[in-house]
Amino acid sequence: MQTQEQEHSHKECELAALVRVASAMREKASRHIIASSRSLREALEAINSLSGDTMTLFATDEEGRISGTVTDGDIRRAILRGASLGSPVAEVMFRDFMRVEGEASRMQAMTTARSKGIDLLPVITEGFLTDILDLRRLRSSLPLDAVLMAGGKGERLRPLTLTVPKPLLEVGGRPIIDYNIEELRRCGIRNIYVTVNYLREQIIEHFSSDGDVTCVEEPCRLGTMGSLTLVEGLRHDNLILMNSDLLTTLDFERMFIHHEESGAEVTVAAIPYNVSIPYAIMTMEGDRVTGLTEKPTFNYFANAGVYIMRRSLISEMKRGEYLDAPDFLQTLMDAGRKVACFPIEGIWVDIGSPDDFRYANRLMNQRRRL
């Protein structure tokens, strides 16, 4: 049991950490932050410097806590009421501004903010600014970590992959994996891991200056699920696990919502797959024909290589042992645990063959021209 002194020390440590985060955020977003004691003239100059950006300032008090927002509209209205350009920002700032408090649901807050025409949504913890959600660039803010598998040899794409790992092959002028990293970021996912094995040095170098991406080295081939046991530092209750060498317009937010609402332990993204047989198919009893179906088409859902799963499942895997996704999912299903399916609507390309690679290049070059 903690003593009062220990609890006080713990709270001081938490506050110090929070202040460090807020300080880093102030430095990162300094163009959008102004002290509430500054003059309206200085605020107008700061707003003017934001031309081409969202022209909103966050006003801070002496301790660095956010106390209001200021726009050029706020200043115009204040001047019409008789304020001077020398008046402090504190007199005109809007105090009842929309915000996200701590770890509250960002997804719902973003939806509400968009409906009100708000572009910048501050995240505030105990009064300090800890993040700014730019709704022009973010689609969502999903409470997920991400793990991308990039350890395969890409043998079907040789000789292209003899000297370059498949995730770094360029499609439409960019490495394949970068499309997926960008899409994850647009969904607000920032804690991203890439598992590497074959030609790992190139992938590690590719992400060496990216603070959001951590490369995890496999000592040997561990399979889709086995590589998860090496990942440390996951922050959320759920994670998204996906192949790094596919292109897709999968809606990650809708998939996550489906995962949560279904109560599944794992949700598997799936693509429709149709098999057409150009002959009449017979049903038989022994050598007796009991029916004929002319040129039937069978409709299936195929695993698309994208999963949302509960982080707690990793504890059921043996660290460093090979484990592929189908085997693990079958184990869950055999135990009566729920594995859900989420159909993909839109583009999905698994770049596994030279034909797939050529198609992906045509597709992305066309999209760049639009």
Coordinates of C-alpha atoms in Angstrom, one line a residue:
M1 CA 0.0 0.0 0.0
Q2 CA 1.4 3.4 -1.0
T3 CA 2.0 6.0 1.6
Q4 CA 0.7 9.5 1.1
E5 CA 4.2 10.7 0.4
Q6 CA 4.7 8.0 -2.3
E7 CA 1.4 8.9 -3.9
H8 CA 2.3 12.6 -3.9
S9 CA 5.7 11.7 -5.5
H10 CA 4.0 9.6 -8.2
K11 CA 1.6 12.4 -9.1
E12 CA 4.5 14.8 -9.3
C13 CA 6.2 12.4 -11.8
E14 CA 3.1 12.2 -13.8
L15 CA 2.7 15.9 -13.9
A16 CA 6.4 16.4 -14.9
A17 CA 5.9 13.9 -17.8
L18 CA 2.8 15.7 -18.9
V19 CA 4.6 19.0 -18.9
R20 CA 7.3 17.5 -21.0
V21 CA 4.7 16.2 -23.6
A22 CA 3.0 19.6 -23.6
S23 CA 6.3 21.4 -24.0
A24 CA 7.2 19.2 -27.0
M25 CA 3.7 19.9 -28.5
R26 CA 4.1 23.6 -28.0
E27 CA 7.4 23.5 -29.9
K28 CA 5.9 21.3 -32.7
A29 CA 2.7 23.5 -33.0
S30 CA 4.3 26.9 -32.0
R31 CA 2.7 28.6 -35.0
H32 CA -0.7 27.9 -33.6
I33 CA 0.1 28.9 -29.9
I34 CA 0.1 32.4 -28.4
A35 CA 0.2 33.6 -24.8
S36 CA -3.1 35.0 -23.6
S37 CA -1.2 38.1 -22.3
R38 CA 0.0 39.0 -25.8
S39 CA -1.8 41.9 -27.7
L40 CA -4.4 41.6 -30.4
R41 CA -1.9 43.1 -32.8
E42 CA 0.5 40.3 -32.1
A43 CA -2.3 37.8 -32.5
L44 CA -3.2 39.2 -35.9
E45 CA 0.4 39.0 -37.0
A46 CA 0.5 35.3 -35.9
I47 CA -2.8 34.6 -37.7
N48 CA -1.5 36.3 -40.8
S49 CA 1.6 34.0 -40.8
L50 CA -0.7 31.0 -40.9
S51 CA -1.9 31.9 -44.5
G52 CA -2.5 28.6 -46.2
D53 CA -3.0 26.8 -42.9
T54 CA -5.9 26.7 -40.5
M55 CA -6.0 30.2 -39.1
T56 CA -6.7 29.4 -35.5
L57 CA -4.6 30.2 -32.4
F58 CA -4.6 28.4 -29.0
A59 CA -4.1 30.8 -26.1
T60 CA -2.1 29.7 -23.1
D61 CA -1.9 31.0 -19.6
E62 CA 1.2 31.6 -17.5
E63 CA 1.6 27.9 -16.7
G64 CA 1.2 26.8 -20.3
R65 CA -2.3 25.5 -20.0
I66 CA -4.8 26.2 -22.9
S67 CA -7.3 28.8 -21.9
G68 CA -9.0 29.6 -25.2
T69 CA -8.9 29.9 -28.9
V70 CA -8.5 33.0 -31.1
T71 CA -9.4 33.6 -34.8
D72 CA -9.4 36.7 -36.9
G73 CA -13.2 36.8 -36.6
D74 CA -12.9 36.9 -32.8
I75 CA -10.6 39.9 -33.1
R76 CA -12.8 41.8 -35.6
R77 CA -15.8 41.4 -33.4
A78 CA -13.8 42.6 -30.4
I79 CA -12.6 45.7 -32.2
L80 CA -16.2 46.5 -33.3
R81 CA -17.1 46.4 -29.6
G82 CA -14.4 48.9 -28.8
A83 CA -11.3 46.9 -28.1
S84 CA -7.9 48.2 -29.2
L85 CA -5.1 46.4 -30.9
G86 CA -3.1 46.7 -27.7
S87 CA -5.8 44.8 -25.7
P88 CA -4.6 41.4 -24.5
V89 CA -5.8 38.2 -26.2
A90 CA -7.3 37.0 -22.9
E91 CA -10.1 39.7 -23.3
V92 CA -11.3 38.4 -26.6
M93 CA -10.5 34.7 -26.8
F94 CA -13.2 32.1 -27.0
R95 CA -13.2 30.0 -23.8
D96 CA -15.9 27.5 -24.5
F97 CA -14.0 25.9 -27.4
M98 CA -14.4 22.3 -28.5
R99 CA -11.7 19.9 -27.3
V100 CA -10.9 16.2 -26.6
E101 CA -10.2 15.6 -22.9
G102 CA -7.4 13.1 -22.3
E103 CA -8.1 9.7 -23.7
A104 CA -11.8 10.4 -24.5
S105 CA -13.2 9.0 -27.7
R106 CA -11.5 10.9 -30.4
M107 CA -13.5 9.3 -33.2
Q108 CA -16.8 10.8 -32.0
A109 CA -15.2 14.1 -31.2
M110 CA -13.8 14.3 -34.8
T111 CA -17.2 13.6 -36.3
T112 CA -18.8 16.3 -34.2
A113 CA -16.1 18.8 -35.0
R114 CA -16.4 18.2 -38.7
S115 CA -20.2 18.8 -38.5
K116 CA -19.4 22.2 -37.0
G117 CA -16.8 23.1 -39.6
I118 CA -13.8 22.8 -37.2
D119 CA -10.5 22.0 -38.7
L120 CA -8.2 21.8 -35.7
L121 CA -9.3 19.8 -32.6
P122 CA -7.0 20.1 -29.5
V123 CA -6.4 17.2 -27.2
I124 CA -6.0 18.5 -23.7
T125 CA -4.9 16.6 -20.5
E126 CA -5.2 18.4 -17.2
G127 CA -5.3 21.7 -19.1
F128 CA -2.2 21.1 -21.2
L129 CA -2.2 20.7 -24.9
T130 CA -0.9 17.2 -25.7
D131 CA -2.0 16.9 -29.3
I132 CA -3.7 18.7 -32.2
L133 CA -5.9 16.7 -34.6
D134 CA -5.8 18.3 -38.0
L135 CA -9.1 17.2 -39.5
R136 CA -8.1 18.2 -43.0
R137 CA -5.4 15.5 -43.0
L138 CA -6.8 12.9 -40.6
R139 CA -9.7 10.6 -41.5
S140 CA -10.0 9.3 -38.0
S141 CA -8.1 8.7 -34.8
L142 CA -8.3 5.0 -34.2
P143 CA -7.2 3.6 -30.8
L144 CA -5.0 1.0 -32.4
D145 CA -1.3 0.1 -32.7
A146 CA -0.2 -1.3 -36.1
V147 CA 2.1 -4.1 -37.0
L148 CA 3.2 -4.5 -40.7
M149 CA 4.8 -7.8 -41.8
A150 CA 7.8 -7.1 -44.1
G151 CA 10.0 -10.1 -43.6
G152 CA 9.1 -12.2 -46.7
K153 CA 11.5 -12.9 -49.6
G154 CA 9.1 -12.1 -52.4
E155 CA 10.4 -15.1 -54.4
R156 CA 7.7 -14.9 -57.0
L157 CA 8.8 -11.4 -58.0
R158 CA 12.5 -12.4 -58.6
P159 CA 14.7 -11.0 -60.0
L160 CA 13.3 -7.7 -58.7
T161 CA 13.5 -8.9 -55.1
L162 CA 17.0 -10.4 -55.3
T163 CA 18.5 -7.0 -54.2
V164 CA 15.5 -5.1 -52.9
P165 CA 12.9 -6.4 -50.3
K166 CA 9.4 -6.5 -51.8
P167 CA 7.9 -3.8 -49.5
L168 CA 10.5 -1.3 -50.9
L169 CA 9.7 -2.0 -54.5
E170 CA 8.3 1.1 -56.1
V171 CA 4.8 1.2 -57.3
G172 CA 3.7 4.5 -58.9
G173 CA 7.0 6.1 -57.9
R174 CA 6.8 5.1 -54.2
P175 CA 7.7 2.1 -52.1
I176 CA 4.7 -0.2 -51.6
I177 CA 4.9 -0.1 -47.8
D178 CA 4.8 3.7 -47.8
Y179 CA 1.2 3.7 -49.1
N180 CA 0.2 1.6 -46.1
I181 CA 2.1 3.7 -43.6
E182 CA 0.5 6.9 -44.9
E183 CA -3.0 5.4 -44.7
L184 CA -2.5 4.3 -41.1
R185 CA -1.3 7.8 -40.2
R186 CA -4.3 9.3 -41.8
C187 CA -6.4 7.2 -39.5
G188 CA -4.5 8.6 -36.5
I189 CA -2.4 5.5 -35.9
R190 CA 1.1 6.6 -34.8
N191 CA 2.6 3.6 -33.0
I192 CA 3.6 1.5 -35.9
Y193 CA 5.9 -1.6 -36.0
V194 CA 7.4 -3.3 -39.0
T195 CA 8.7 -6.8 -38.6
V196 CA 11.7 -7.5 -40.8
N197 CA 13.9 -10.4 -41.8
Y198 CA 15.0 -10.7 -45.5
L199 CA 17.2 -7.8 -46.6
R200 CA 16.2 -6.2 -43.3
E201 CA 19.0 -3.6 -43.3
Q202 CA 17.4 -1.7 -46.2
I203 CA 14.0 -1.5 -44.5
I204 CA 15.6 -0.4 -41.2
E205 CA 17.5 2.3 -43.1
H206 CA 14.3 3.4 -44.9
F207 CA 12.6 4.1 -41.6
S208 CA 15.7 5.3 -39.7
S209 CA 14.5 8.9 -39.4
D210 CA 10.8 8.1 -38.9
G211 CA 9.8 8.5 -35.3
D212 CA 6.5 6.7 -35.7
V213 CA 7.9 3.5 -37.1
T214 CA 9.9 0.9 -35.1
C215 CA 11.5 -2.0 -37.0
V216 CA 11.4 -5.4 -35.2
E217 CA 14.0 -7.9 -36.4
E218 CA 13.0 -11.6 -36.7
P219 CA 15.9 -13.9 -35.9
C220 CA 14.2 -16.4 -38.2
R221 CA 11.0 -16.8 -40.2
L222 CA 8.2 -16.8 -37.5
G223 CA 5.0 -16.5 -39.6
T224 CA 2.3 -13.9 -39.4
M225 CA 1.3 -14.4 -35.8
G226 CA 4.7 -15.6 -34.5
S227 CA 6.3 -12.3 -35.3
L228 CA 3.9 -10.5 -33.0
T229 CA 5.5 -12.1 -29.9
L230 CA 8.6 -10.0 -30.5
V231 CA 6.8 -6.6 -30.6
E232 CA 7.2 -4.6 -27.4
G233 CA 5.5 -1.3 -26.4
L234 CA 2.0 -1.8 -27.7
R235 CA -0.3 0.8 -26.1
H236 CA -3.8 0.0 -27.0
D237 CA -6.3 -2.9 -26.3
N238 CA -6.5 -3.7 -30.0
L239 CA -4.0 -3.7 -32.9
I240 CA -4.1 -3.9 -36.6
L241 CA -1.9 -6.6 -38.2
M242 CA -1.3 -6.5 -42.0
N243 CA 0.9 -7.5 -44.9
S244 CA 3.1 -4.6 -45.9
D245 CA 3.1 -5.6 -49.6
L246 CA -0.6 -5.0 -50.5
L247 CA -2.5 -2.0 -51.8
T248 CA -6.0 -1.4 -50.6
T249 CA -8.6 1.3 -50.0
L250 CA -10.0 -0.7 -47.0
D251 CA -11.9 1.6 -44.6
F252 CA -9.9 1.0 -41.4
E253 CA -12.4 3.0 -39.3
R254 CA -15.4 1.0 -40.4
M255 CA -13.5 -2.2 -39.9
F256 CA -12.6 -1.2 -36.3
I257 CA -16.2 -0.2 -35.5
H258 CA -17.4 -3.6 -36.9
H259 CA -14.7 -5.3 -34.8
E260 CA -15.9 -3.5 -31.6
E261 CA -19.6 -3.9 -32.2
S262 CA -19.3 -7.6 -33.1
G263 CA -17.5 -8.5 -29.9
A264 CA -15.0 -10.6 -32.0
E265 CA -11.5 -11.4 -30.7
V266 CA -10.2 -11.2 -34.3
T267 CA -11.7 -9.5 -37.3
V268 CA -10.4 -10.6 -40.7
A269 CA -10.6 -8.3 -43.8
A270 CA -11.9 -10.3 -46.7
I271 CA -12.3 -9.9 -50.5
P272 CA -15.0 -11.5 -52.6
Y273 CA -13.6 -14.4 -54.7
N274 CA -15.6 -16.0 -57.4
V275 CA -14.9 -19.3 -59.1
S276 CA -16.7 -20.0 -62.4
I277 CA -16.6 -23.4 -63.9
P278 CA -17.2 -23.5 -67.7
Y279 CA -18.7 -27.0 -67.6
A280 CA -21.9 -28.7 -66.4
I281 CA -21.2 -30.1 -62.9
M282 CA -22.8 -33.4 -61.9
T283 CA -23.9 -34.4 -58.5
M284 CA -23.5 -38.1 -57.9
E285 CA -24.6 -41.0 -55.7
G286 CA -22.1 -43.8 -56.5
D287 CA -22.0 -43.9 -60.3
R288 CA -25.5 -42.6 -60.6
V289 CA -25.9 -39.0 -61.8
T290 CA -28.6 -37.2 -59.6
G291 CA -28.3 -33.7 -61.1
L292 CA -26.6 -31.4 -63.5
T293 CA -25.7 -27.7 -62.9
E294 CA -24.7 -25.8 -66.0
K295 CA -21.5 -23.7 -65.7
P296 CA -22.0 -22.8 -62.0
T297 CA -20.3 -19.9 -60.2
F298 CA -19.2 -20.3 -56.6
N299 CA -18.8 -17.2 -54.4
Y300 CA -16.3 -17.1 -51.5
F301 CA -14.6 -14.7 -49.2
A302 CA -10.8 -14.9 -49.2
N303 CA -8.4 -13.7 -46.5
A304 CA -7.1 -10.3 -47.5
G305 CA -4.1 -10.3 -45.1
V306 CA -5.4 -7.6 -42.7
Y307 CA -6.5 -8.3 -39.1
I308 CA -7.8 -6.3 -36.2
M309 CA -7.3 -8.3 -33.0
R310 CA -7.2 -8.0 -29.2
R311 CA -3.7 -7.4 -27.9
S312 CA -4.3 -9.9 -25.1
L313 CA -4.2 -12.7 -27.6
I314 CA -0.5 -12.3 -27.9
S315 CA -0.1 -13.8 -24.4
E316 CA -1.5 -17.1 -25.8
M317 CA 1.4 -17.4 -28.3
K318 CA 4.8 -18.8 -27.5
R319 CA 7.5 -16.2 -28.0
G320 CA 9.9 -16.9 -30.9
E321 CA 7.9 -19.9 -32.2
Y322 CA 6.6 -20.1 -35.8
L323 CA 2.8 -19.5 -36.0
D324 CA 0.9 -18.6 -39.0
A325 CA -2.5 -16.8 -39.1
P326 CA -4.7 -19.7 -40.4
D327 CA -3.5 -22.0 -37.7
F328 CA -4.0 -19.5 -34.9
L329 CA -7.5 -18.5 -36.2
Q330 CA -8.5 -22.1 -36.5
T331 CA -7.4 -22.7 -32.9
L332 CA -9.6 -19.8 -31.7
M333 CA -12.6 -21.1 -33.8
D334 CA -12.2 -24.6 -32.5
A335 CA -12.4 -23.3 -29.0
G336 CA -15.7 -21.5 -29.8
R337 CA -14.2 -18.0 -29.8
K338 CA -15.4 -15.4 -32.3
V339 CA -13.5 -14.6 -35.4
A340 CA -15.4 -12.1 -37.6
C341 CA -15.2 -11.2 -41.2
F342 CA -15.2 -7.6 -42.7
P343 CA -15.6 -7.5 -46.5
I344 CA -13.5 -5.0 -48.4
E345 CA -15.3 -2.6 -50.7
G346 CA -12.9 -1.0 -53.2
I347 CA -9.3 -1.7 -54.2
W348 CA -7.3 -4.7 -52.9
V349 CA -4.1 -5.8 -54.7
D350 CA -1.8 -8.4 -53.3
I351 CA 1.5 -7.8 -55.2
G352 CA 2.6 -11.4 -55.3
S353 CA 3.5 -11.9 -59.0
P354 CA 5.0 -9.9 -61.9
D355 CA 1.5 -9.5 -63.4
D356 CA 0.2 -8.1 -60.0
F357 CA 3.2 -5.8 -59.9
R358 CA 2.5 -4.4 -63.4
Y359 CA -1.2 -4.0 -62.6
A360 CA -0.4 -2.1 -59.3
N361 CA 1.9 0.2 -61.2
R362 CA -0.7 1.0 -63.8
L363 CA -3.3 1.5 -61.1
M364 CA -1.2 3.9 -59.0
N365 CA 0.0 5.9 -62.0
Q366 CA -3.6 6.4 -63.1
R367 CA -4.6 7.6 -59.6
R368 CA -1.6 10.0 -59.5
R369 CA -2.9 11.6 -62.8
L370 CA -6.4 12.1 -61.4

